[in-house]
PDB file of C-alpha atoms in Angstrom:
ATOM      1  CA  MET F 965      -0.010  -0.129   0.124  1.00 46.00           C
ATOM      2  CA  ARG F 966       2.729   2.382   0.749  1.00 51.00           C
ATOM      3  CA  PHE F 967       4.570   1.609  -2.477  1.00 51.00           C
ATOM      4  CA  ILE F 968       1.459   2.522  -4.403  1.00 52.00           C
ATOM      5  CA  GLN F 969       1.209   5.788  -2.319  1.00 49.00           C
ATOM      6  CA  LEU F 970       4.720   6.569  -3.208  1.00 44.00           C
ATOM      7  CA  ILE F 971       4.070   5.818  -6.720  1.00 55.00           C
ATOM      8  CA  LEU F 972       1.313   8.153  -6.818  1.00 53.00           C
ATOM      9  CA  LEU F 973       3.093  10.918  -5.205  1.00 48.00           C
ATOM     10  CA  PHE F 974       5.865  10.877  -7.262  1.00 55.00           C
ATOM     11  CA  ILE F 975       3.816  10.977 -10.379  1.00 56.00           C
ATOM     12  CA  VAL F 976       1.829  14.236  -8.903  1.00 51.00           C
ATOM     13  CA  LEU F 977       5.065  15.777  -8.226  1.00 48.00           C
ATOM     14  CA  ASN F 978       6.519  15.126 -11.359  1.00 50.00           C
ATOM     15  CA  GLY F 979       3.398  16.326 -13.134  1.00 48.00           C
ATOM     16  CA  ASN F 980       3.743  19.521 -11.410  1.00 45.00           C
ATOM     17  CA  LEU F 981       7.396  20.186 -11.981  1.00 46.00           C
ATOM     18  CA  LEU F 982       6.755  19.369 -15.852  1.00 47.00           C
ATOM     19  CA  SER F 983       3.695  21.840 -15.775  1.00 48.00           C
ATOM     20  CA  GLN F 984       6.083  24.727 -14.927  1.00 50.00           C
ATOM     21  CA  CYS F 985       8.083  24.333 -18.013  1.00 55.00           C
ATOM     22  CA  GLN F 986       7.867  27.482 -20.485  1.00 62.00           C
ATOM     23  CA  LEU F 987       6.907  26.712 -24.093  1.00 68.00           C
ATOM     24  CA  LYS F 988       9.031  28.018 -26.561  1.00 77.00           C
ATOM     25  CA  ASN F 989       7.771  28.897 -29.809  1.00 75.00           C
ATOM     26  CA  ASN F 990       9.292  27.348 -33.098  1.00 77.00           C
ATOM     27  CA  THR F 991       6.138  26.900 -34.803  1.00 80.00           C
ATOM     28  CA  PHE F 992       5.522  30.143 -36.684  1.00 80.00           C
ATOM     29  CA  ILE F 993       7.198  33.523 -37.166  1.00 86.00           C
ATOM     30  CA  GLY F 994       5.928  36.863 -38.397  1.00 89.00           C
ATOM     31  CA  GLY F 995       5.101  37.234 -41.936  1.00 92.00           C
ATOM     32  CA  GLU F 996       3.403  34.150 -42.808  1.00 92.00           C
ATOM     33  CA  LYS F 997       0.435  33.793 -44.784  1.00 95.00           C
ATOM     34  CA  LEU F 998      -1.724  30.739 -45.973  1.00 93.00           C
ATOM     35  CA  LYS F 999      -4.715  31.064 -48.045  1.00 96.00           C
ATOM     36  CA  TYR F1000      -7.286  28.181 -48.710  1.00 93.00           C
ATOM     37  CA  SER F1001     -10.316  28.035 -50.766  1.00 94.00           C
ATOM     38  CA  VAL F1002     -13.111  26.100 -49.572  1.00 91.00           C
ATOM     39  CA  TYR F1003     -15.055  23.636 -51.659  1.00 91.00           C
ATOM     40  CA  TYR F1004     -18.425  22.053 -51.179  1.00 86.00           C
ATOM     41  CA  ASN F1005     -19.308  18.732 -52.960  1.00 89.00           C
ATOM     42  CA  LEU F1006     -22.851  18.540 -54.466  1.00 83.00           C
ATOM     43  CA  GLN F1007     -22.877  14.682 -55.399  1.00 86.00           C
ATOM     44  CA  PHE F1008     -20.535  15.004 -58.403  1.00 86.00           C
ATOM     45  CA  ILE F1009     -20.190  18.777 -58.640  1.00 89.00           C
ATOM     46  CA  TRP F1010     -17.475  20.752 -56.516  1.00 92.00           C
ATOM     47  CA  LEU F1011     -18.449  24.343 -55.723  1.00 89.00           C
ATOM     48  CA  GLU F1012     -15.686  26.725 -54.622  1.00 92.00           C
ATOM     49  CA  ILE F1013     -17.705  28.743 -51.879  1.00 92.00           C
ATOM     50  CA  ALA F1014     -15.567  30.539 -49.552  1.00 94.00           C
ATOM     51  CA  ASP F1015     -11.768  31.834 -48.869  1.00 95.00           C
ATOM     52  CA  VAL F1016      -9.876  31.386 -45.585  1.00 93.00           C
ATOM     53  CA  GLU F1017      -6.795  33.171 -45.054  1.00 95.00           C
ATOM     54  CA  PHE F1018      -4.310  32.915 -41.998  1.00 94.00           C
ATOM     55  CA  THR F1019      -1.636  35.450 -41.331  1.00 94.00           C
ATOM     56  CA  THR F1020       1.141  36.253 -38.601  1.00 92.00           C
ATOM     57  CA  SER F1021       2.745  39.719 -38.052  1.00 96.00           C
ATOM     58  CA  TYR F1022       4.944  40.976 -35.296  1.00 95.00           C
ATOM     59  CA  ILE F1023       3.323  44.104 -33.545  1.00 95.00           C
ATOM     60  CA  ASN F1024       4.138  46.308 -30.580  1.00 94.00           C
ATOM     61  CA  TYR F1025       1.567  45.290 -27.716  1.00 93.00           C
ATOM     62  CA  GLN F1026       2.311  47.554 -24.365  1.00 90.00           C
ATOM     63  CA  GLY F1027       5.879  47.791 -25.279  1.00 91.00           C
ATOM     64  CA  ILE F1028       6.437  44.067 -25.818  1.00 89.00           C
ATOM     65  CA  THR F1029       7.047  42.536 -29.343  1.00 91.00           C
ATOM     66  CA  CYS F1030       4.234  40.007 -30.034  1.00 93.00           C
ATOM     67  CA  LEU F1031       2.931  37.805 -32.516  1.00 93.00           C
ATOM     68  CA  LYS F1032      -0.533  38.750 -33.861  1.00 94.00           C
ATOM     69  CA  LEU F1033      -2.298  35.853 -35.503  1.00 92.00           C
ATOM     70  CA  SER F1034      -5.050  36.677 -37.786  1.00 93.00           C
ATOM     71  CA  SER F1035      -7.812  34.534 -39.709  1.00 93.00           C
ATOM     72  CA  THR F1036     -10.658  35.570 -41.922  1.00 93.00           C
ATOM     73  CA  TRP F1037     -13.219  33.498 -43.282  1.00 93.00           C
ATOM     74  CA  LYS F1038     -15.386  34.785 -46.064  1.00 95.00           C
ATOM     75  CA  THR F1039     -17.949  32.968 -48.641  1.00 93.00           C
ATOM     76  CA  ARG F1040     -17.854  33.962 -52.038  1.00 94.00           C
ATOM     77  CA  PRO F1041     -19.943  36.698 -52.983  1.00 93.00           C
ATOM     78  CA  LYS F1042     -22.337  34.634 -55.512  1.00 92.00           C
ATOM     79  CA  TYR F1043     -22.808  32.048 -52.759  1.00 88.00           C
ATOM     80  CA  ASN F1044     -24.098  34.764 -50.079  1.00 88.00           C
ATOM     81  CA  TRP F1045     -27.501  34.153 -50.819  1.00 87.00           C
ATOM     82  CA  ILE F1046     -27.240  30.553 -49.569  1.00 83.00           C
ATOM     83  CA  MET F1047     -25.153  31.159 -46.209  1.00 85.00           C
ATOM     84  CA  HIS F1048     -23.051  34.379 -45.507  1.00 91.00           C
ATOM     85  CA  VAL F1049     -20.184  34.001 -43.780  1.00 91.00           C
ATOM     86  CA  ASP F1050     -17.745  36.858 -42.806  1.00 93.00           C
ATOM     87  CA  ASP F1051     -15.763  35.943 -40.020  1.00 93.00           C
ATOM     88  CA  LYS F1052     -12.492  37.320 -38.184  1.00 94.00           C
ATOM     89  CA  PHE F1053     -10.155  36.195 -35.443  1.00 93.00           C
ATOM     90  CA  GLU F1054      -7.207  37.969 -34.040  1.00 94.00           C
ATOM     91  CA  THR F1055      -4.967  36.585 -31.035  1.00 92.00           C
ATOM     92  CA  ILE F1056      -2.088  38.526 -29.752  1.00 93.00           C
ATOM     93  CA  LEU F1057       0.671  36.203 -28.376  1.00 91.00           C
ATOM     94  CA  GLU F1058       4.116  36.722 -26.665  1.00 89.00           C
ATOM     95  CA  LYS F1059       6.265  35.806 -29.617  1.00 87.00           C
ATOM     96  CA  ASP F1060       8.731  33.574 -27.736  1.00 86.00           C
ATOM     97  CA  ASN F1061       6.699  31.541 -25.120  1.00 83.00           C
ATOM     98  CA  ILE F1062       2.873  31.976 -26.947  1.00 83.00           C
ATOM     99  CA  ILE F1063       1.654  33.284 -24.003  1.00 85.00           C
ATOM    100  CA  PRO F1064      -1.914  35.061 -24.983  1.00 89.00           C
ATOM    101  CA  TYR F1065      -2.656  38.715 -24.186  1.00 92.00           C
ATOM    102  CA  GLU F1066      -5.685  39.476 -26.216  1.00 93.00           C
ATOM    103  CA  HIS F1067      -8.205  37.787 -28.346  1.00 92.00           C
ATOM    104  CA  TYR F1068     -10.754  38.980 -30.590  1.00 94.00           C
ATOM    105  CA  GLN F1069     -13.512  37.424 -32.775  1.00 93.00           C
ATOM    106  CA  LYS F1070     -15.942  39.029 -35.179  1.00 94.00           C
ATOM    107  CA  ILE F1071     -18.498  36.493 -36.358  1.00 91.00           C
ATOM    108  CA  ILE F1072     -21.141  37.100 -39.054  1.00 92.00           C
ATOM    109  CA  GLU F1073     -22.991  33.902 -40.322  1.00 90.00           C
ATOM    110  CA  GLY F1074     -26.388  34.389 -41.793  1.00 90.00           C
ATOM    111  CA  LYS F1075     -28.192  36.548 -39.735  1.00 90.00           C
ATOM    112  CA  ASN F1076     -26.560  35.707 -36.798  1.00 93.00           C
ATOM    113  CA  LYS F1077     -23.709  38.056 -35.532  1.00 94.00           C
ATOM    114  CA  SER F1078     -21.515  38.327 -32.436  1.00 93.00           C
ATOM    115  CA  GLU F1079     -18.278  40.221 -31.304  1.00 94.00           C
ATOM    116  CA  ILE F1080     -16.330  39.393 -28.342  1.00 92.00           C
ATOM    117  CA  LYS F1081     -12.834  40.577 -27.087  1.00 94.00           C
ATOM    118  CA  TYR F1082     -11.236  38.485 -24.517  1.00 92.00           C
ATOM    119  CA  LEU F1083      -8.251  40.258 -22.299  1.00 91.00           C
ATOM    120  CA  PHE F1084      -5.769  37.669 -20.561  1.00 89.00           C
ATOM    121  CA  ASP F1085      -4.461  38.871 -17.102  1.00 88.00           C
ATOM    122  CA  GLN F1086      -1.566  36.486 -16.841  1.00 84.00           C
ATOM    123  CA  GLN F1087      -0.798  37.781 -13.207  1.00 86.00           C
ATOM    124  CA  LYS F1088      -3.914  37.307 -11.598  1.00 89.00           C
ATOM    125  CA  SER F1089      -4.778  34.173 -13.692  1.00 86.00           C
ATOM    126  CA  ARG F1090      -8.041  35.823 -15.328  1.00 88.00           C
ATOM    127  CA  ILE F1091     -10.018  36.277 -18.482  1.00 86.00           C
ATOM    128  CA  TYR F1092     -11.994  39.470 -18.983  1.00 90.00           C
ATOM    129  CA  LEU F1093     -14.552  39.707 -21.690  1.00 87.00           C
ATOM    130  CA  CYS F1094     -15.106  42.884 -23.278  1.00 82.00           C
TER     131      CYS F1094
END
């Protein structure tokens, strides 16, 4: 019984120590851009209905060099009568360890609209909705 308790204690302590590691961003840098076309398959007909774009850029956020990740999703104008989509997502992260500072999303899908901004307070471990 003691042996099992010691193993569990070791796992918990080891997990806590590993969770304190800082992430190092080696995934993306500022200036990258990806563009995709979205297709819909209607049996044997393929329709190119929307465009999606992802971009990264360096910005100065409160005196800190950060990465801004942006994404836009838009239906092609000739298909807006079926379902109009015009979404925008932006996130500001610390460039080296990808800690988030801010996230913004503006979503327009048909008649549904929403706009939300999240602010991350890392010192207080809180997220604020604006």
